[in-house]
Tab-separated table of C-alpha atoms in Angstrom:
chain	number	residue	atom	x	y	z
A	1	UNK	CA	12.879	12.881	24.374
A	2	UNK	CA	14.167	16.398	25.590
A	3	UNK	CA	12.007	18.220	27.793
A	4	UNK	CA	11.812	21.306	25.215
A	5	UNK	CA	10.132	19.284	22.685
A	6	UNK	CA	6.586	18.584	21.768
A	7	UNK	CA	4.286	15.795	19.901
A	8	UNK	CA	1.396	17.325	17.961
A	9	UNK	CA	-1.297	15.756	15.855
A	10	UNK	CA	-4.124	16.852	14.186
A	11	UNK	CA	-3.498	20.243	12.434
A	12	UNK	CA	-4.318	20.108	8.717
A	13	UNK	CA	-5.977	23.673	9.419
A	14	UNK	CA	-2.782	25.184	10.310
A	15	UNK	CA	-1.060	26.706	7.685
A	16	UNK	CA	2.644	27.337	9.624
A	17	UNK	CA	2.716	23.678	10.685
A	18	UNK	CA	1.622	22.607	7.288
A	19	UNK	CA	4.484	24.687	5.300
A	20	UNK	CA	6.655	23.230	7.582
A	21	UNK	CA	6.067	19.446	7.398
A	22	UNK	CA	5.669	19.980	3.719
A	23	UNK	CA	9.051	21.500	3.353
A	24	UNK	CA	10.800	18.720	5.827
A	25	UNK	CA	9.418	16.277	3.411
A	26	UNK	CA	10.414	17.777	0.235
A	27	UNK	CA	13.945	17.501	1.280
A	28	UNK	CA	13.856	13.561	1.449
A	29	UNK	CA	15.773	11.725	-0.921
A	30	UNK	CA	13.570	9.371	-2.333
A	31	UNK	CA	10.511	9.777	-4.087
A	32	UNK	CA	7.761	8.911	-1.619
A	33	UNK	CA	3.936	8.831	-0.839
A	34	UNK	CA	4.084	11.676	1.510
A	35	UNK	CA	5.714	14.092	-0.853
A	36	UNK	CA	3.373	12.741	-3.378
A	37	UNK	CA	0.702	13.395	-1.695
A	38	UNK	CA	1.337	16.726	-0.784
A	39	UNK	CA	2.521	17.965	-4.022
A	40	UNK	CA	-0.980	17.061	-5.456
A	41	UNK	CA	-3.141	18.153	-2.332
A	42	UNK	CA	-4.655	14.910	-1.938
A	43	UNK	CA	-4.456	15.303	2.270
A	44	UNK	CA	-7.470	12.477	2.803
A	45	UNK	CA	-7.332	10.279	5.823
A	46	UNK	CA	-3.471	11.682	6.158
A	47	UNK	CA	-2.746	12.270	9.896
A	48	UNK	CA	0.682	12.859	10.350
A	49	UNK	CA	2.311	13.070	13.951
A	50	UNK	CA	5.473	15.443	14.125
A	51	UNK	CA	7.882	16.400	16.764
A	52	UNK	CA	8.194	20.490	17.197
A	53	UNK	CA	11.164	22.039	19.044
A	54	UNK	CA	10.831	25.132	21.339
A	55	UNK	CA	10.920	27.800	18.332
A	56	UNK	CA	7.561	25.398	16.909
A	57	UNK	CA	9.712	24.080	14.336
A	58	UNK	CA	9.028	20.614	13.054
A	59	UNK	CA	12.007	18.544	13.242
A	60	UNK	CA	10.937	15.240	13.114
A	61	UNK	CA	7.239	13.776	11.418
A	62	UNK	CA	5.851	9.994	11.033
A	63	UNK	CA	2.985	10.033	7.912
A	64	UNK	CA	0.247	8.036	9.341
A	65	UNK	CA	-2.971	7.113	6.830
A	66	UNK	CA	-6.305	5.870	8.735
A	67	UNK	CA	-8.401	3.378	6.559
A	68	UNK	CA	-10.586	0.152	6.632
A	69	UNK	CA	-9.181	-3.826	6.013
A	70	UNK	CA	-11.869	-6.127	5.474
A	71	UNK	CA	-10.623	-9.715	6.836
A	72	UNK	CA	-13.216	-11.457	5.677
A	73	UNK	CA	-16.586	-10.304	6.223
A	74	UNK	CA	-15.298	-8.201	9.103
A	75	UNK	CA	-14.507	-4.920	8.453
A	76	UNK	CA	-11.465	-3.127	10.993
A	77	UNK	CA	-10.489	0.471	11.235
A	78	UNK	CA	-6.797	0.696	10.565
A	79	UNK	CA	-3.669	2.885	10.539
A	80	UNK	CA	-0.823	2.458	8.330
A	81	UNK	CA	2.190	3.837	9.312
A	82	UNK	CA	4.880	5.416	6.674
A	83	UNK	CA	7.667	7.474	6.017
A	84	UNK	CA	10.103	8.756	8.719
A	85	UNK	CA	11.397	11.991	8.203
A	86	UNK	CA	14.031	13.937	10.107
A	87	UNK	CA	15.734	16.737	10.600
A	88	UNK	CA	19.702	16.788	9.886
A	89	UNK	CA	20.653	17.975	13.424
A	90	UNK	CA	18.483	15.779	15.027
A	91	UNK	CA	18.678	11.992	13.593
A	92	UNK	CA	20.856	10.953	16.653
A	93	UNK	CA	18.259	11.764	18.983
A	94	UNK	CA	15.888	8.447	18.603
A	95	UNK	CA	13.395	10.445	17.476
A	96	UNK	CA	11.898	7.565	15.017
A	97	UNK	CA	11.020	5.405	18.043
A	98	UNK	CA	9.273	8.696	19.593
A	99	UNK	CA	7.037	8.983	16.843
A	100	UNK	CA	6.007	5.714	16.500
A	101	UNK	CA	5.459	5.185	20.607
A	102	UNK	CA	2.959	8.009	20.176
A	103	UNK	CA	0.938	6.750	17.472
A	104	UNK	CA	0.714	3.699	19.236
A	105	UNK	CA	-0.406	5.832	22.258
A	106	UNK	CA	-2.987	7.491	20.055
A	107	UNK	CA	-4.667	5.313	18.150
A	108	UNK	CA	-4.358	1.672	19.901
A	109	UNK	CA	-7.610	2.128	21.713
A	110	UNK	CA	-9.850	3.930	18.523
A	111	UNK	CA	-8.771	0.989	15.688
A	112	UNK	CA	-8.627	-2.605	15.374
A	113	UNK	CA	-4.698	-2.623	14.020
A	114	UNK	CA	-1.719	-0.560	13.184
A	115	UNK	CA	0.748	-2.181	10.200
A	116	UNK	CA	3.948	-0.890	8.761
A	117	UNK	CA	6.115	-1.890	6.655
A	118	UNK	CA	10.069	-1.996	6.452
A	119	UNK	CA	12.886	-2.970	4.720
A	120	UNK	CA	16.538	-4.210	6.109
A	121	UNK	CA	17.431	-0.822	7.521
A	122	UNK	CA	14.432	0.201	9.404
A	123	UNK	CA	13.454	-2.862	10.844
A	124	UNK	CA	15.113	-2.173	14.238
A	125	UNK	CA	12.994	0.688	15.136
A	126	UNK	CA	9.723	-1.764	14.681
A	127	UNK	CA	11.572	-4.708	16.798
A	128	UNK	CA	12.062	-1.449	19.555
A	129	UNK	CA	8.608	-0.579	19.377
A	130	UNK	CA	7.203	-3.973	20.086
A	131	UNK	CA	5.486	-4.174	16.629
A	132	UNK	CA	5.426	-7.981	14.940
A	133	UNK	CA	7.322	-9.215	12.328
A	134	UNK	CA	4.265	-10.653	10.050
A	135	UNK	CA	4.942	-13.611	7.528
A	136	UNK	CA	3.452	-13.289	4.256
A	137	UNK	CA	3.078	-15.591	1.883
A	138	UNK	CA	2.751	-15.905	-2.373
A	139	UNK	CA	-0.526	-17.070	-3.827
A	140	UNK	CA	0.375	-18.565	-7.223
A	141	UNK	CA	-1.899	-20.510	-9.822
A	142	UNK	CA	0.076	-23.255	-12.321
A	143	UNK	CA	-1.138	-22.186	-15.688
A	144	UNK	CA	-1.751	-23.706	-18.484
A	145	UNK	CA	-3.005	-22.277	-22.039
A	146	UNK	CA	-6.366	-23.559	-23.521
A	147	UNK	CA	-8.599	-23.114	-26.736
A	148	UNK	CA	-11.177	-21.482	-24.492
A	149	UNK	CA	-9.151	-18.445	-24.156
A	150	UNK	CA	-11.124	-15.345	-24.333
A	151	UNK	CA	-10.659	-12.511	-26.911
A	152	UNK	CA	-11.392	-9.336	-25.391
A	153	UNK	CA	-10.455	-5.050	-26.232
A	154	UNK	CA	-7.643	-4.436	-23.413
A	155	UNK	CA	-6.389	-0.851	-23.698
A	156	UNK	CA	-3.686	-0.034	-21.695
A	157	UNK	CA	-3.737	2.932	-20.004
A	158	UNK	CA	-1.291	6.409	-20.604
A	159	UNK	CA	-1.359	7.614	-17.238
A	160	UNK	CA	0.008	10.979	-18.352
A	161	UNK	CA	-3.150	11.705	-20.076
A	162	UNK	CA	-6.045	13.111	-18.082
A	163	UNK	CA	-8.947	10.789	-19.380
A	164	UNK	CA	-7.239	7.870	-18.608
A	165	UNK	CA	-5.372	8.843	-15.090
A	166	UNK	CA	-9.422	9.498	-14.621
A	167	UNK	CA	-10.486	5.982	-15.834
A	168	UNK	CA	-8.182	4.805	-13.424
A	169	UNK	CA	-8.835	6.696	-10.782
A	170	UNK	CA	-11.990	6.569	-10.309
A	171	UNK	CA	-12.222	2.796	-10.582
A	172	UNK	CA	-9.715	2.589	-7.594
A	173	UNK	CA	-11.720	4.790	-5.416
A	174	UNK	CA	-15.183	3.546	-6.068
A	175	UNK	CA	-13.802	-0.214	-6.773
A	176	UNK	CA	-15.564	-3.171	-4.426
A	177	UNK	CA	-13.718	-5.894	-2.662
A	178	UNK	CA	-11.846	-8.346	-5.236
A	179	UNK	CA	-10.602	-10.362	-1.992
A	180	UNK	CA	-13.326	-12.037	0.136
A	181	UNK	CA	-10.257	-13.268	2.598
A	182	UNK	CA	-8.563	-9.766	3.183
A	183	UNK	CA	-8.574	-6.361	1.373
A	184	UNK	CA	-8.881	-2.507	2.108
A	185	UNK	CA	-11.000	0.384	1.629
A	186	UNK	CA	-10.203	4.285	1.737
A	187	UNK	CA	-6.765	3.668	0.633
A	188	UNK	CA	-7.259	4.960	-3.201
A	189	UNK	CA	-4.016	7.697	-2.491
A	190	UNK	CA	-1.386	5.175	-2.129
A	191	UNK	CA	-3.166	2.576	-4.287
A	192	UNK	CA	-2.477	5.459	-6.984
A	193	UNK	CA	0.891	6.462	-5.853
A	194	UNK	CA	2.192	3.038	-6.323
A	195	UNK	CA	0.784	2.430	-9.705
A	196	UNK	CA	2.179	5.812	-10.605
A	197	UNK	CA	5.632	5.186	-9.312
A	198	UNK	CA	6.071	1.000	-9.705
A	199	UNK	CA	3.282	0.496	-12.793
A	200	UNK	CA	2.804	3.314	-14.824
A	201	UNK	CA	3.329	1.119	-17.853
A	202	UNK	CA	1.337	-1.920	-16.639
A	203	UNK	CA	-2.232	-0.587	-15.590
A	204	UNK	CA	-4.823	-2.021	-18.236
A	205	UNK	CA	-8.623	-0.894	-19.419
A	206	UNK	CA	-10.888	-3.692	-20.484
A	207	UNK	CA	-13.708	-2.135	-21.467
A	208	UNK	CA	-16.390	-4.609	-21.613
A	209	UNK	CA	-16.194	-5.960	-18.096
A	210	UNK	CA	-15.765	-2.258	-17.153
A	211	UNK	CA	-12.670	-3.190	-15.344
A	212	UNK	CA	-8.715	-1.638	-14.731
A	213	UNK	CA	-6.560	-4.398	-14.215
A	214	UNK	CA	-2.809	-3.642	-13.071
A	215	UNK	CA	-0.506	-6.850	-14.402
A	216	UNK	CA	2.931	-7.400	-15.975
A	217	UNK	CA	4.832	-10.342	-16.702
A	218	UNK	CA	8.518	-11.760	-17.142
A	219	UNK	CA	9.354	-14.457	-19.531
A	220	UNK	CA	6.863	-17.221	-18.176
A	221	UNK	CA	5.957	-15.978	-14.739
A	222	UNK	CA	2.813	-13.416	-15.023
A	223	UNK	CA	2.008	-11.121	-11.986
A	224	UNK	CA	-2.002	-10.427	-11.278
A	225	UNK	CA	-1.122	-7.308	-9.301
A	226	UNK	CA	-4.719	-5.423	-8.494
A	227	UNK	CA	-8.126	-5.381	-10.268
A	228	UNK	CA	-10.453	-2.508	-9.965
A	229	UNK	CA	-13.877	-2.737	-10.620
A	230	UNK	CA	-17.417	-1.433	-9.456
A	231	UNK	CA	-18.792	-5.358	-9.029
A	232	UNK	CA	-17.299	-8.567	-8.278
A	233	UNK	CA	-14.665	-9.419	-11.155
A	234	UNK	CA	-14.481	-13.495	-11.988
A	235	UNK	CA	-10.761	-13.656	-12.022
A	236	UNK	CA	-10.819	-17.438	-13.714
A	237	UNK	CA	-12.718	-15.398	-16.894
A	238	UNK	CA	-10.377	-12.099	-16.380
A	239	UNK	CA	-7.181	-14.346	-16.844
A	240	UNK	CA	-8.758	-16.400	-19.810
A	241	UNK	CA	-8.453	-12.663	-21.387
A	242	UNK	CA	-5.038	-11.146	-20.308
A	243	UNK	CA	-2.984	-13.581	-19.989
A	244	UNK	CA	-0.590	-14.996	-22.492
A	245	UNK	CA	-0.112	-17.849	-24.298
A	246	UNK	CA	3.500	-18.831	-23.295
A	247	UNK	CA	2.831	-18.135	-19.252
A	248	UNK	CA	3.523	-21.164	-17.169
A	249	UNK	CA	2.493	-19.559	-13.357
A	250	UNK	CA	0.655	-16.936	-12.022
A	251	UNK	CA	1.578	-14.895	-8.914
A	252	UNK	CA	-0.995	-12.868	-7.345
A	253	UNK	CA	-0.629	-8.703	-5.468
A	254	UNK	CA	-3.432	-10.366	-3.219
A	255	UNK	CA	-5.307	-13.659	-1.960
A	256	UNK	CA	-7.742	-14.282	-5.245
A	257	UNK	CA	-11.136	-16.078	-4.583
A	258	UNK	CA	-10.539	-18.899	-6.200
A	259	UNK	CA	-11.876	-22.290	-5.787
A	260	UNK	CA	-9.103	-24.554	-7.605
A	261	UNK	CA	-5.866	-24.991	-8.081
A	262	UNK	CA	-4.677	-22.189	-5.975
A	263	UNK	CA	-0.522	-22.769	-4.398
A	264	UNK	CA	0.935	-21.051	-1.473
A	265	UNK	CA	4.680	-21.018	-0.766
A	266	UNK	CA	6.907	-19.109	1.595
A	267	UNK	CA	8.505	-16.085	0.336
A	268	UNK	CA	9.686	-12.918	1.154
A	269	UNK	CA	7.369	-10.554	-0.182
A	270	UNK	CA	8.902	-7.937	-2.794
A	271	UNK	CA	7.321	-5.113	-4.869
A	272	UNK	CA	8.279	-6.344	-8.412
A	273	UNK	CA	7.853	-3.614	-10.711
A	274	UNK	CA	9.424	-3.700	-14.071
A	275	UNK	CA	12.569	-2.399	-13.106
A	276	UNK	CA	13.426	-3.936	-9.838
A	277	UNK	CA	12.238	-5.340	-6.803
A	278	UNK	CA	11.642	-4.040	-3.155
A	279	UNK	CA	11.957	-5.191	-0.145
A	280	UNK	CA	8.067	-5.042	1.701
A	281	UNK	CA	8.269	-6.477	5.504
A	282	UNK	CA	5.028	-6.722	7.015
A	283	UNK	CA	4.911	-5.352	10.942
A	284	UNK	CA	1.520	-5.655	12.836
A	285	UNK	CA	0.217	-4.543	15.897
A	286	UNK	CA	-2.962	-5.820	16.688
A	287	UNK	CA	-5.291	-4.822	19.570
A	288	UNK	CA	-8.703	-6.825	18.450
A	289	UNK	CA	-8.107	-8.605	14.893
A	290	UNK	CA	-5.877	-12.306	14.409
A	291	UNK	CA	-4.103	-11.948	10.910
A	292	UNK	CA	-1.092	-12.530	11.933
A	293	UNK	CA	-1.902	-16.545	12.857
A	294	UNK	CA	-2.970	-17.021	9.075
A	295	UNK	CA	-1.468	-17.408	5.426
A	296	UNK	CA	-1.688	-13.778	3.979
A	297	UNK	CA	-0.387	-11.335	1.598
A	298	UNK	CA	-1.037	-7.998	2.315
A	299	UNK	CA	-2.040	-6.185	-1.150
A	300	UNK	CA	0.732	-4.674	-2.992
A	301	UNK	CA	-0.810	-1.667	-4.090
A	302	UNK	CA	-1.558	-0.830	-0.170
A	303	UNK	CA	1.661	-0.769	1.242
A	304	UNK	CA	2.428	3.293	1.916
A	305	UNK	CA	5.953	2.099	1.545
């Protein structure tokens, strides 16, 4: 990295460097969590790390959110890294690796792991930066219709209006674990974002369990995505209630407690949303936690990108 330039952190209380990043994100392309997130001042646990040249411009920034994974009944501090943004002049210049080297340098010795995720074009700069290529695998349950099928109010949800973004909402961020074998915490921004930008039209109200369920499904293949709930939902019971008569499997966003006839199977894991799918590579870097060695699936809803 030139000489001229510096790597700052830490400055949510200054309003030049804020105006800046904000505007070097509002030029990306895509719609993304960072310029979500922004746009709706919802700044919690975000800790970006930027490159500034010698006039304190920002020319380069890495969106970095800190919160908890519970891998079983151990609870880690985390970091997730994001979005990449640079400057026109200046994305010949390495600049990604840069970034990402300093978070590392930052945070290795304060949490338990750093994850990322990629898709084809990025992964080189994760393979530079030492970071591991993570397997994942999909948790899928055979299913078969029976008379004991439950009948249960589901409302699904109109995210544009305000009462039931709020229903939503508010059971993300105050929601227990669903996963006893790996889940996070303090995530409830992206968690949003995604539904907002992949599953707008297949987030779900049931009122008597008190519960917003996230699913969809495609001729006989039905995806469990997330469930949201202040207690402990029984997800045998939940899918007596949702799902459809005519469904033959059912993939899960995240490992589901359940006792019986659960299937794993290699895949490469994609963010299916009603219009298309995603690539989603898992990269790890772990200083005191083991996931890597075991069958996961990193939830769906808690990928920043």
């Amino acid at each position: 990295m030139k000489k001229e330039y510096d790597i700052i952190f830490d400055y949510k209380d200054n309003k030049h460097f804020n105006q800046d990043l904000n505007g070097l994100i509002r030029k990306s392309n895509n719609e993304n969590f960072e310029k979500w997130i922004f746009k709706n001042k919802n700044l919690n646990n975000f800790l970006p790390v930027t490159i500034i040249n010698e006039k304190n411009e920002i020319i380069a920034a890495l969106g970095i959110t800190k919160f908890e994974i519970f891998i079983g009944d151990e609870k880690c501090t985390a970091i997730q890294l994001g979005n990449l943004f640079l400057k026109e002049a200046h994305k010949h210049e390495n600049l990604e690796v840069e970034l990402i080297n300093a978070a590392i340098d930052k945070y290795s010795n304060v949490v338990d792991i750093i994850i990322s995720f990629s898709n084809d074009i990025d992964e080189h700069i994760y393979e530079q930066t030492k970071f591991k290529k993570t397997k994942e695998y999909l948790y899928f349950l055979n299913w078969k219709h029976n008379e004991d099928t439950v009948r249960n109010k589901i409302k699904k949800l109109d995210l544009d209006l305000l009462q039931d973004f709020e229903i939503m909402t508010e059971k993300i961020k105050h929601s227990t674990k669903q996963s006893s074998h790996l889940d996070s915490k303090f995530d409830s921004s992206i968690k949003t974002f995604n539904i907002l930008k992949y599953f707008s039209n297949d987030t779900y109200h049931i009122p008597s369990l008190d519960v917003v369920v996230c699913y969809k499904y495609n001729k006989d293949v039905f995806d469990l995505i997330s469930i949201f709930a202040h207690d402990k939902v029984d997800i045998e019971y939940l899918l007596k209630i949702i799902v459809p008569k005519h469904i033959k499997r059912v993939d899960f966003g995240f490992i589901p407690d359940l006792k019986e006839g659960l299937h794993i199977a290699n895949t490469d894991i994609f963010v299916r949303s009603s219009e298309n799918k995603i690539k989603s590579t898992l990269w790890t870097k772990e200083i005191t936690t083991n996931i890597s060695d075991s069958k996961i699936i990193f939830p769906i809803l808690s990928r920043q990108k």
